[in-house]
Structures are given as structure tokens and as C-alpha cells.
Amino acid sequence: MNFKYLKFALIIFLLFLFLSDVNAEDDKSFSPYVDSEGGISLPEDFREKWEFLGAWVVPELPDGKKTDGYGFHDVFASPGTAEAYKNGNDKFKDGTVLIKEIRSIKSGAYTTGPEVLYASDKILWFVMIKDQQGRFAKNANWGDGWGWALFMADDPSKNASTDYKKDCLGCHIPAKKTGWVYTEAYPTLK
């Protein structure tokens, strides 16, 4: 074998190793809440360390029945989200994490009013992770520009969603024009 060809092959091999390592590093830095297969975990300490975007309240019906999504919905975003959103033409940047925590509703008579509603026990968390590159096309919890997850209070270590189209997307259809997120309820983004 000619030394010239061996040298060329070695350069190609080293270039391949370098590019593979760069791509692997990119995948690792995408989000600490996503594993190599697209499995999503619930971030810890988000209430204390993340940005509060806004809240929703979904009350029970007049007949006392609970509606879909019943409870207080507090929405948090990974640090820097609001500033990046405002500076990015009302778009979430790649890797942005949104968490909606749903808690049950309690009420009582207080000096501020005869029937005050407040958030109580944790029910569940929805997690969305912005993915502008379509990294996990083979994972059923990734699509439409996001990774989607659902964690129940009785087991917050396990994503209860098996397919975002079945378990998550239905509630977000009215928000398709705003990137699948109901941004109108988040004053922090304005």
C-alpha cells in the first residue's frame, strides 16, 4: 500500500472520529432531561429555580364533577426562556423546557373572601422540550417540534405517556398557531 493512501485514510479516519465526537457532544448538551433514546425525565427543583410563566385554573363543574385537567395549573420554564422568547420573534429556542404542574383545588373562608380557592396536592406534571432538529423521530413521544411527557404524582420517575399524539396533542390542537403552547396565559413572555 502506498504511504500517500495510508496517510489519506488516516486523515479521513481521524476526521470521522472528530465529527462523531462533536455530534455525540451536541446530543449530550441538548438537554439534561433527555436520554440518548429520547426518554424524558421530570426536572427537580423547578419550582425554586425556574421561571414562572403563568397559571390556569380549571374548576369543577357546577354539579361537582371534575373536568378534564381539573385543578391549578402552574407553568414553569427553564431559566432564560422568557428573554430568549421575547428576543426570538415569539419562538421557543431549541432545548427549552416547559413544565405544567397540576394541583388539586382546596377552598376556605378567609379575610380576603368568603370562598378562597388555593392549590393543594400534586396531581401530575406535563413536560415539553423544544426540539427544532427532530432528534428522536423513532420515539413516539417526540414530534411537532417538541418532546412530550406526562408524570403522575404517584410515580414522578416514569413518563406515563406512550405516544404524544394519543396522550398529549389533543389538548394542544387549539394552540397549534402558537407553536402548540397557550402563550396568551403567560405574561412573563410578553
Coordinates of N, CA and C in Angstrom, one line a residue:
M1 N 0.8 -1.2 0.0 CA 0.0 0.0 0.0 C 0.9 1.2 0.0
N2 N 0.5 2.2 -0.8 CA 1.3 3.4 -0.9 C 1.1 4.2 0.4
F3 N 2.2 4.8 0.9 CA 2.1 5.7 2.1 C 1.2 6.8 1.9
K4 N 1.1 7.4 0.7 CA 0.2 8.5 0.5 C -1.3 8.1 0.8
Y5 N -1.7 6.9 0.3 CA -3.1 6.5 0.6 C -3.3 6.1 2.0
L6 N -2.3 5.6 2.7 CA -2.4 5.3 4.1 C -2.6 6.6 4.9
K7 N -1.8 7.6 4.6 CA -1.9 8.9 5.2 C -3.3 9.5 5.0
F8 N -3.8 9.4 3.8 CA -5.1 10.0 3.4 C -6.2 9.2 4.2
A9 N -6.1 7.9 4.3 CA -7.0 7.1 5.1 C -7.0 7.4 6.6
L10 N -5.8 7.7 7.1 CA -5.7 8.0 8.5 C -6.4 9.4 8.8
I11 N -6.2 10.4 7.9 CA -6.8 11.7 8.0 C -8.3 11.6 8.0
I12 N -8.8 10.8 7.0 CA -10.3 10.6 7.0 C -10.8 9.9 8.2
F13 N -10.1 8.9 8.7 CA -10.5 8.2 10.0 C -10.5 9.2 11.2
L14 N -9.5 10.0 11.3 CA -9.4 11.0 12.4 C -10.5 12.0 12.3
L15 N -10.8 12.5 11.1 CA -11.8 13.4 10.8 C -13.2 12.8 11.2
F16 N -13.4 11.6 10.9 CA -14.6 10.9 11.2 C -14.8 10.8 12.7
L17 N -13.7 10.4 13.4 CA -13.7 10.3 14.9 C -14.0 11.7 15.5
F18 N -13.4 12.7 15.0 CA -13.7 14.1 15.5 C -15.1 14.5 15.3
L19 N -15.6 14.3 14.1 CA -17.0 14.7 13.8 C -18.0 13.8 14.6
S20 N -17.7 12.6 14.8 CA -18.6 11.7 15.7 C -18.6 12.2 17.1
D21 N -17.4 12.6 17.6 CA -17.3 13.1 18.9 C -18.1 14.4 19.1
V22 N -18.0 15.3 18.1 CA -18.7 16.6 18.1 C -20.2 16.3 18.1
N23 N -20.7 15.4 17.3 CA -22.1 15.1 17.3 C -22.6 14.5 18.6
A24 N -21.8 13.6 19.1 CA -22.1 13.0 20.4 C -22.2 14.1 21.5
E25 N -21.3 15.0 21.5 CA -21.3 16.1 22.5 C -22.6 17.0 22.3
D26 N -22.9 17.2 21.0 CA -24.2 18.0 20.8 C -25.4 17.3 21.4
D27 N -25.5 16.0 21.2 CA -26.6 15.3 21.7 C -26.7 15.3 23.2
K28 N -25.5 15.2 23.9 CA -25.4 15.3 25.3 C -25.8 16.7 25.9
S29 N -25.5 17.7 25.1 CA -25.7 19.1 25.6 C -27.1 19.5 25.3
F30 N -27.9 18.8 24.5 CA -29.2 19.2 24.1 C -30.1 19.5 25.3
S31 N -30.2 18.5 26.2 CA -31.0 18.7 27.4 C -30.6 17.6 28.5
P32 N -30.3 18.0 29.7 CA -30.0 17.1 30.7 C -31.2 16.2 31.1
Y33 N -32.4 16.5 30.6 CA -33.6 15.8 31.0 C -34.0 14.8 29.9
V34 N -33.1 14.6 28.9 CA -33.4 13.7 27.8 C -32.3 12.7 27.7
D35 N -32.6 11.4 27.7 CA -31.5 10.4 27.5 C -31.3 10.2 26.0
S36 N -30.3 9.3 25.7 CA -29.9 9.1 24.3 C -31.0 8.5 23.4
E37 N -32.0 7.9 24.0 CA -33.1 7.4 23.2 C -34.4 8.3 23.1
G38 N -34.3 9.4 23.8 CA -35.4 10.4 23.8 C -36.3 10.2 25.0
G39 N -35.9 9.4 26.0 CA -36.6 9.3 27.2 C -36.5 10.6 28.0
I40 N -37.6 11.1 28.5 CA -37.7 12.4 29.2 C -37.9 12.2 30.7
S41 N -37.1 12.9 31.5 CA -37.3 12.8 32.9 C -37.9 14.2 33.4
L42 N -38.5 14.1 34.6 CA -39.1 15.3 35.2 C -37.9 16.0 36.0
P43 N -37.7 17.3 35.6 CA -36.6 18.1 36.3 C -37.0 18.3 37.8
E44 N -36.0 18.3 38.6 CA -36.2 18.5 40.0 C -36.0 20.0 40.3
D45 N -36.5 20.5 41.4 CA -36.3 21.8 41.9 C -36.8 22.9 40.9
F46 N -37.6 22.6 40.0 CA -38.0 23.6 39.0 C -38.8 24.7 39.7
R47 N -39.6 24.4 40.7 CA -40.4 25.5 41.4 C -39.5 26.5 42.0
E48 N -38.4 26.1 42.5 CA -37.5 27.0 43.2 C -36.5 27.8 42.2
K49 N -36.2 27.1 41.1 CA -35.1 27.6 40.3 C -35.5 28.1 38.9
W50 N -36.6 27.8 38.5 CA -37.0 28.1 37.1 C -38.0 29.3 37.1
E51 N -38.2 29.8 35.8 CA -39.1 31.0 35.6 C -40.6 30.6 35.7
F52 N -41.3 31.3 36.4 CA -42.8 31.1 36.5 C -43.4 31.9 35.3
L53 N -44.1 31.2 34.4 CA -44.7 31.8 33.2 C -46.1 32.3 33.5
G54 N -46.9 31.6 34.2 CA -48.3 31.9 34.4 C -49.1 30.8 35.0
A55 N -50.4 31.0 35.2 CA -51.2 29.9 35.8 C -52.6 29.9 35.1
W56 N -53.2 28.7 35.2 CA -54.5 28.5 34.8 C -55.3 27.8 36.0
V57 N -56.6 28.0 36.0 CA -57.4 27.3 36.9 C -58.5 26.6 36.1
V58 N -58.7 25.3 36.3 CA -59.7 24.6 35.7 C -60.6 24.1 36.8
P59 N -61.8 24.7 37.1 CA -62.6 24.4 38.2 C -63.5 23.1 37.9
E60 N -64.1 22.7 39.0 CA -65.0 21.6 38.8 C -66.3 22.2 38.3
L61 N -67.1 21.4 37.7 CA -68.4 21.8 37.1 C -69.4 22.1 38.2
P62 N -70.5 22.9 37.9 CA -71.5 23.3 38.9 C -72.1 22.1 39.6
D63 N -72.1 20.9 38.9 CA -72.7 19.7 39.6 C -71.7 19.0 40.4
G64 N -70.5 19.5 40.6 CA -69.4 18.9 41.4 C -68.5 18.0 40.7
K65 N -68.8 17.7 39.4 CA -67.9 16.8 38.7 C -66.6 17.5 38.3
K66 N -65.6 16.7 38.2 CA -64.3 17.2 37.8 C -64.2 17.2 36.3
T67 N -63.7 18.3 35.7 CA -63.5 18.4 34.3 C -62.1 17.8 33.9
D68 N -61.9 17.6 32.6 CA -60.5 17.2 32.2 C -59.6 18.3 32.6
G69 N -58.5 18.0 33.2 CA -57.5 19.0 33.5 C -57.8 19.7 34.8
Y70 N -58.8 19.2 35.6 CA -59.2 19.9 36.8 C -58.0 20.3 37.7
G71 N -58.1 21.5 38.2 CA -57.1 21.9 39.2 C -56.3 23.2 38.8
F72 N -55.4 23.5 39.7 CA -54.5 24.7 39.4 C -53.4 24.2 38.5
H73 N -53.1 25.0 37.5 CA -52.0 24.7 36.5 C -51.0 25.8 36.6
D74 N -49.9 25.5 37.3 CA -48.7 26.5 37.3 C -47.7 26.0 36.3
V75 N -47.3 27.0 35.4 CA -46.4 26.7 34.3 C -45.0 27.4 34.6
F76 N -44.0 26.6 34.4 CA -42.6 27.0 34.6 C -41.8 26.7 33.4
A77 N -40.7 27.5 33.2 CA -39.9 27.3 32.0 C -38.4 27.3 32.5
S78 N -37.6 26.6 31.7 CA -36.2 26.6 32.0 C -35.6 28.0 32.0
P79 N -34.6 28.2 32.9 CA -34.0 29.6 33.0 C -33.6 30.2 31.7
G80 N -34.0 31.5 31.5 CA -33.6 32.2 30.2 C -34.7 32.1 29.2
T81 N -35.8 31.3 29.4 CA -36.8 31.1 28.4 C -37.5 32.4 28.0
A82 N -37.9 33.2 28.9 CA -38.7 34.4 28.6 C -37.9 35.4 27.8
E83 N -36.7 35.6 28.2 CA -35.8 36.6 27.5 C -35.6 36.0 26.0
A84 N -35.2 34.8 25.9 CA -35.0 34.2 24.6 C -36.2 34.2 23.7
Y85 N -37.4 34.0 24.3 CA -38.7 34.0 23.6 C -38.9 35.5 23.1
K86 N -38.8 36.4 23.9 CA -39.0 37.8 23.5 C -38.0 38.3 22.5
N87 N -36.8 37.8 22.5 CA -35.8 38.2 21.6 C -35.7 37.3 20.3
G88 N -36.6 36.3 20.3 CA -36.6 35.3 19.2 C -37.8 35.3 18.4
N89 N -38.5 36.5 18.3 CA -39.7 36.6 17.5 C -40.8 35.7 17.9
D90 N -41.0 35.6 19.2 CA -42.1 34.8 19.8 C -41.9 33.3 19.5
K91 N -40.7 32.8 19.6 CA -40.5 31.4 19.4 C -39.6 30.9 20.5
F92 N -39.9 29.6 20.9 CA -39.1 28.9 21.9 C -37.8 28.4 21.2
K93 N -36.7 28.6 21.9 CA -35.4 28.1 21.4 C -35.3 26.6 21.6
D94 N -34.4 26.0 20.8 CA -34.1 24.6 20.9 C -33.7 24.3 22.3
G95 N -34.2 23.2 22.9 CA -33.9 22.8 24.3 C -34.7 23.4 25.4
T96 N -35.6 24.4 25.1 CA -36.4 25.0 26.1 C -37.3 23.9 26.7
V97 N -37.4 24.0 28.1 CA -38.2 23.0 28.8 C -39.4 23.8 29.4
L98 N -40.6 23.3 29.2 CA -41.8 23.8 29.9 C -42.4 22.7 30.8
I99 N -42.8 23.1 32.0 CA -43.4 22.2 32.9 C -44.7 22.8 33.4
K100 N -45.8 22.0 33.2 CA -47.1 22.4 33.8 C -47.4 21.5 35.0
E101 N -47.4 22.1 36.2 CA -47.7 21.3 37.4 C -49.2 21.5 37.7
I102 N -49.9 20.4 37.8 CA -51.3 20.5 38.2 C -51.5 20.0 39.6
R103 N -52.2 20.8 40.4 CA -52.5 20.5 41.8 C -54.0 20.6 42.0
S104 N -54.5 19.8 43.0 CA -55.9 19.9 43.3 C -56.3 21.2 43.9
I105 N -57.6 21.5 43.9 CA -58.1 22.7 44.4 C -58.7 22.5 45.8
K106 N -58.4 23.4 46.7 CA -59.0 23.5 48.1 C -59.6 24.8 48.2
S107 N -60.6 24.9 49.1 CA -61.2 26.2 49.3 C -61.4 26.5 50.8
G108 N -61.7 27.7 51.2 CA -62.0 28.0 52.5 C -62.3 29.5 52.6
A109 N -62.9 29.9 53.8 CA -63.3 31.2 54.1 C -62.1 31.9 54.7
Y110 N -61.7 33.0 54.1 CA -60.6 33.8 54.6 C -61.0 35.3 54.7
T111 N -60.1 36.1 55.3 CA -60.5 37.5 55.4 C -60.4 38.2 54.0
T112 N -59.8 37.6 53.0 CA -59.7 38.1 51.7 C -61.0 37.8 50.9
G113 N -61.8 36.9 51.4 CA -63.0 36.5 50.6 C -63.7 35.3 51.3
P114 N -65.0 35.2 51.1 CA -65.8 34.1 51.7 C -65.5 32.7 51.2
E115 N -65.1 32.6 49.9 CA -64.7 31.3 49.3 C -63.4 31.5 48.5
V116 N -62.3 31.3 49.1 CA -61.0 31.4 48.5 C -60.5 30.1 48.0
L117 N -60.1 30.0 46.8 CA -59.5 28.8 46.2 C -58.0 28.8 46.2
Y118 N -57.4 27.7 46.5 CA -55.9 27.6 46.5 C -55.5 26.2 46.1
A119 N -54.2 26.1 45.6 CA -53.7 24.9 45.1 C -53.3 24.0 46.3
S120 N -53.5 22.7 46.2 CA -53.2 21.8 47.2 C -52.3 20.6 46.7
D121 N -52.8 19.4 46.7 CA -52.0 18.2 46.4 C -51.5 18.2 45.0
K122 N -50.4 17.7 44.7 CA -49.9 17.4 43.4 C -50.7 16.3 42.7
I123 N -51.0 16.5 41.5 CA -51.8 15.5 40.7 C -50.8 15.0 39.6
L124 N -50.3 15.9 38.8 CA -49.4 15.4 37.7 C -48.6 16.6 37.1
W125 N -47.7 16.3 36.2 CA -46.8 17.2 35.6 C -46.8 16.9 34.1
F126 N -47.0 17.9 33.2 CA -46.7 17.8 31.8 C -45.4 18.5 31.5
V127 N -44.6 17.8 30.7 CA -43.3 18.4 30.3 C -43.2 18.4 28.8
M128 N -42.7 19.6 28.3 CA -42.5 19.7 26.9 C -41.0 20.2 26.7
I129 N -40.3 19.6 25.8 CA -38.9 20.0 25.5 C -38.8 20.4 24.0
K130 N -38.5 21.6 23.7 CA -38.4 22.0 22.3 C -37.3 21.3 21.5
D131 N -37.7 20.8 20.4 CA -36.7 20.1 19.5 C -36.8 20.6 18.1
Q132 N -36.0 21.5 17.7 CA -36.0 22.0 16.3 C -35.4 21.2 15.3
Q133 N -34.7 20.1 15.7 CA -33.9 19.3 14.8 C -34.6 17.9 14.5
G134 N -35.6 17.6 15.2 CA -36.2 16.3 15.0 C -35.3 15.1 15.4
R135 N -34.7 15.2 16.6 CA -33.7 14.3 17.1 C -34.2 12.9 17.3
F136 N -35.4 12.7 17.7 CA -35.9 11.4 18.1 C -37.1 11.0 17.3
A137 N -37.0 11.0 16.0 CA -38.1 10.6 15.1 C -38.7 9.2 15.4
K138 N -37.9 8.3 15.9 CA -38.4 7.0 16.1 C -39.1 6.8 17.5
N139 N -39.1 7.9 18.3 CA -39.7 7.8 19.7 C -41.1 8.5 19.6
A140 N -42.1 7.7 20.0 CA -43.5 8.1 19.8 C -43.8 9.3 20.7
N141 N -43.0 9.7 21.6 CA -43.2 10.9 22.5 C -42.6 12.2 21.9
W142 N -42.1 12.1 20.7 CA -41.5 13.3 20.1 C -42.1 13.5 18.7
G143 N -42.4 14.8 18.5 CA -43.0 15.2 17.2 C -43.6 16.6 17.3
D144 N -43.8 17.2 16.1 CA -44.4 18.5 16.0 C -43.5 19.5 16.7
G145 N -42.2 19.3 16.7 CA -41.2 20.2 17.3 C -41.0 20.1 18.8
W146 N -41.6 19.1 19.4 CA -41.4 19.0 20.9 C -41.3 17.5 21.3
G147 N -40.7 17.4 22.5 CA -40.7 16.1 23.2 C -41.8 16.3 24.2
W148 N -42.6 15.3 24.4 CA -43.8 15.4 25.3 C -43.8 14.3 26.4
A149 N -44.1 14.7 27.6 CA -44.1 13.7 28.7 C -45.2 14.1 29.7
L150 N -45.6 13.0 30.4 CA -46.7 13.1 31.4 C -46.2 12.3 32.6
F151 N -46.1 13.0 33.8 CA -45.7 12.3 35.0 C -46.8 12.4 36.1
M152 N -47.2 11.3 36.6 CA -48.2 11.2 37.6 C -47.6 11.4 39.0
A153 N -48.3 12.0 39.9 CA -47.8 12.3 41.3 C -47.4 11.0 42.0
D154 N -48.1 9.9 41.7 CA -47.8 8.6 42.4 C -46.5 8.0 41.9
D155 N -46.0 8.4 40.8 CA -44.7 7.9 40.3 C -44.0 8.9 39.3
P156 N -43.5 10.0 39.9 CA -42.9 11.0 39.1 C -41.6 10.6 38.3
S157 N -41.1 9.4 38.6 CA -39.9 8.9 37.9 C -40.2 8.3 36.5
K158 N -41.5 8.1 36.2 CA -41.9 7.4 35.0 C -42.8 8.2 34.1
N159 N -42.4 8.3 32.8 CA -43.2 9.0 31.8 C -44.4 8.1 31.5
A160 N -45.6 8.6 31.9 CA -46.8 7.8 31.6 C -47.3 7.9 30.2
S161 N -46.8 8.9 29.4 CA -47.2 9.0 28.0 C -46.5 7.9 27.2
T162 N -47.2 7.3 26.3 CA -46.6 6.3 25.4 C -46.6 6.8 24.0
D163 N -47.4 7.8 23.7 CA -47.5 8.3 22.3 C -48.1 9.7 22.4
Y164 N -47.3 10.8 22.1 CA -47.8 12.1 22.3 C -49.0 12.4 21.5
K165 N -49.2 11.8 20.3 CA -50.4 12.1 19.5 C -51.6 11.6 20.2
K166 N -51.5 10.5 21.0 CA -52.6 10.0 21.7 C -52.8 10.6 23.1
D167 N -51.7 10.8 23.8 CA -51.7 11.2 25.2 C -51.6 12.7 25.5
C168 N -51.1 13.5 24.5 CA -50.8 14.9 24.8 C -51.4 15.9 23.7
L169 N -51.2 15.6 22.5 CA -51.5 16.6 21.4 C -52.9 17.0 21.4
G170 N -53.9 16.2 21.7 CA -55.3 16.6 21.6 C -55.6 17.9 22.4
C171 N -55.1 18.0 23.5 CA -55.3 19.3 24.3 C -54.6 20.5 23.7
H172 N -53.6 20.3 22.8 CA -52.9 21.4 22.3 C -53.3 21.8 20.9
I173 N -54.2 21.1 20.3 CA -54.7 21.5 18.9 C -55.1 22.9 18.8
P174 N -55.8 23.5 19.7 CA -56.2 24.9 19.6 C -55.0 25.9 19.6
A175 N -53.8 25.4 20.2 CA -52.6 26.2 20.3 C -51.6 26.0 19.2
K176 N -52.1 25.3 18.1 CA -51.1 25.0 17.0 C -50.5 26.2 16.4
K177 N -51.2 27.3 16.3 CA -50.7 28.6 15.7 C -49.6 29.2 16.5
T178 N -49.6 28.9 17.8 CA -48.6 29.5 18.7 C -47.6 28.4 19.1
G179 N -47.3 27.5 18.2 CA -46.3 26.5 18.5 C -46.7 25.5 19.5
W180 N -48.0 25.2 19.6 CA -48.6 24.1 20.5 C -48.6 24.6 21.9
V181 N -48.3 25.8 22.2 CA -48.3 26.3 23.6 C -49.3 27.5 23.7
Y182 N -50.1 27.5 24.8 CA -51.1 28.5 25.0 C -50.4 29.7 25.6
T183 N -49.7 30.5 24.8 CA -48.9 31.6 25.3 C -49.7 32.8 25.8
E184 N -50.9 32.9 25.5 CA -51.7 34.0 26.0 C -51.8 34.1 27.5
A185 N -51.6 33.0 28.2 CA -51.7 33.0 29.6 C -50.4 33.2 30.4
Y186 N -49.4 33.6 29.6 CA -48.0 33.7 30.2 C -47.5 35.1 30.1
P187 N -47.9 36.0 31.1 CA -47.5 37.4 31.0 C -45.9 37.5 31.0
T188 N -45.2 36.6 31.5 CA -43.7 36.7 31.5 C -43.2 36.7 30.1
L189 N -43.9 36.1 29.1 CA -43.4 36.1 27.8 C -43.7 37.4 27.0
K190 N -44.5 38.3 27.6 CA -44.9 39.5 26.8 C -44.0 40.7 27.2

